[in-house]
Phi, psi and omega in degrees: 000129183300143178287150180293133179288128178275139179215144177254011183293120178285156177289159178299326179297313180296316180300312181297320181296322180295320184274348182298331182292346181251353184222161179273126179255136173249146183250146173222138179243137179224154175228157189195167184252167168228132194255197196249207187274166181257343174227160189285336184290126183267356188252136176293154184285332179214155184271133180285160176288142181281341180236146183291150179227146178252011179288144183288126175201151180293153180285337175222150178277174180296338179276353182095353179280130182293146177288168185273351181230147179289153179290159180292323182250113175240162181302150175246019174303128182093352179139146184298324183295332179289343179272359181273148176283151178088179182288138180234123178203138177249091187277133175259187180300129177080002181285140177288152175288159178297151180302146177276161172062031173279129185245359184294145176296324185211143175203164180208144174236121185224151173278117185293334182279304185276335185089359178296133172269113186282326179195160181203167176214110182052050189300328184255018177292122182279111186228159174299131187268344188057211188285355172297340176296340178297342173297318176293319177304312181293316181296332180281317188261338184307317182290351189275336186228127174300143184296338181273352181298141181255149178217128175268125187281133174246166187300324182294336178297330186258011181284147172081013178285131185294148178299137179079007181297149170287138186228148175267339177108038179285139183244141175299145178072005174261154182253135181229148172279160176300323178298318176304313183296319180291325175297323176295324178293311188280315185284315184252003183051040186292112175292335174295319177294322177299316182291326177293315178296324177295320178298323176294337181260033178071021171108167182297316182300316179294322180294318176300317178299316180295320180294318178296321178294320180291323176300318178296320177298324179279359184064031175269076192275355175277351191264134169227118183266129175245322178230131187292344184266356181087002179302145182303120174220145178302129178086356178275112185218159170208198180211164177301322179297311183294319179299326177291322174299318180297316180298315182296320177291315181299324182291352171294336189265122182299327178292318176302315179298321179296307185295321187281354177240004177288129181279313181210157180203160173273134181243138183296136177257214183273152173270126183232151176275139177284123179271335177205166180154201181296159182305130178093354182261343181298132180090345178278160184259149173227148179257117178281167175217161178217158183273137171243147184233144180296144179255011172284106188287341174283342179272321186250346184081168180198174178301121181078007180219116178279151170301141185280133181297121178091001182291145181218033184121187025237298190203138177241165180200163179196121172222174181300309183283324185279337192067207179271135176229153181198138168237128181232149174236137181214152179237137176205131176052042175082005178243143178241123182244146171246131177231132173240134178231132181236122169055071173298142177289320179297138181257023177291152180301130178064025184299322181297326179284323179296318180289325175297315180299319178299318181289324175296314178303314179298315183298319179293324178286328186273342183305128181087355182240006179228154171269138181300146174266358179170195180213156171279115186286154176281165174299159179304318184290344180255359189269039175220152177296330182296333179248040188303327182247007190299323186254357181294340180275357177105018183299319180284093183091028180289176186288340178082355180244001176068015187259002186304317187273000183251351181282143174270161178301316183297317182294317182290336183283354184272010182300131182297140172070015188231025179256162177115172183295135171081018183229002189243151175235127175257121185240120171275120193248308192299330184298327182287336174298322180280328191246012188305313184299315181296318180297317181295320181296328178286316185275334183055027180227197177239085187283165169296161180305324173195161179298141177280142180235126177281126177273119186275000000 
């Protein structure tokens, strides 16, 4: 068994705390949602193999249905061990064994701060991603439109939505803010909201092109986007490794953090004329609203499933070909972990969340007791010493309004529909703008702007 790699690398939190005495730190707080599936069918089209195989086979069949065994040759982006089939872990002294009874075709456990991959299973297996692909959609388009921008929906905006798609309930001829649309994407995984935002981005084809380009920039080379909403399409694939890259990049953005951890919000409904009411109101119009709730069960809990301690997003999905998929981020005792799980074989209720919780529990216990099996690579533009601090401030997936370092904790905490236990992220931001280069040189990785903190 490989010996545990010794490291003297301090955590980003310790580094920032040491340097804070010499620099001015600004705080920013954000809250956010994690959304649902892209098609109504909850059952995978075929059952995955319970044991890993190294026999050569395509990752998807000609029908678009994934094969039951991983291919012999998988990508080695992030490290050679990540390209191997089966579970990969380098356990050191005192490290816990991997969880039992994991049935997912593919999964990964990574340190969100350092980028270390603590353990994996078929990390680069190219599989249908379902609505977890919306993390890439959001990371690609969020910087393009201010959240206060308004858009009136026309019929062409809603064209081409797949049958059985999850919808938030957008209506033609109604006006929505960009923030409304993103809440629809994250909380309800609304493919209607995705198509409206795509229409604002010069159409679905242009959005697919932009998403593929951004995936390449993030070095997410297992990913091929065909539909921006994650709906089942032939040739549309990603991997547990790539989905984790998308989450890590998206979490640089305070708006992404807000949306992916929001539990519930009010969504605009239809505009109606008043037929009766107080004097002077008859004939006038009113805009109704309705509540939408996040479908990330680790965030909100469910029958037989408690909300996970420290959870702060990110995104779930479910389609016929993909089965259940999920990427979650959680913080505990100063560590932030990202876990992605794709297509559990077990068809038990909430199985994808149960396996994610097991892997998070393992990761928090194993941190510091295992040698990494690989790493989450930085984007191409950040992968040079010359740009050592360029993205630490959140450029890759930033808010686009330049306001990250100027918000106060109190102001950011006033986000509608995002208060309460288990839904908030506290992010100290401005200090990394000042100290980005020093932090990067110590970590030699691409850290989050600052560690996420769950506000209890």
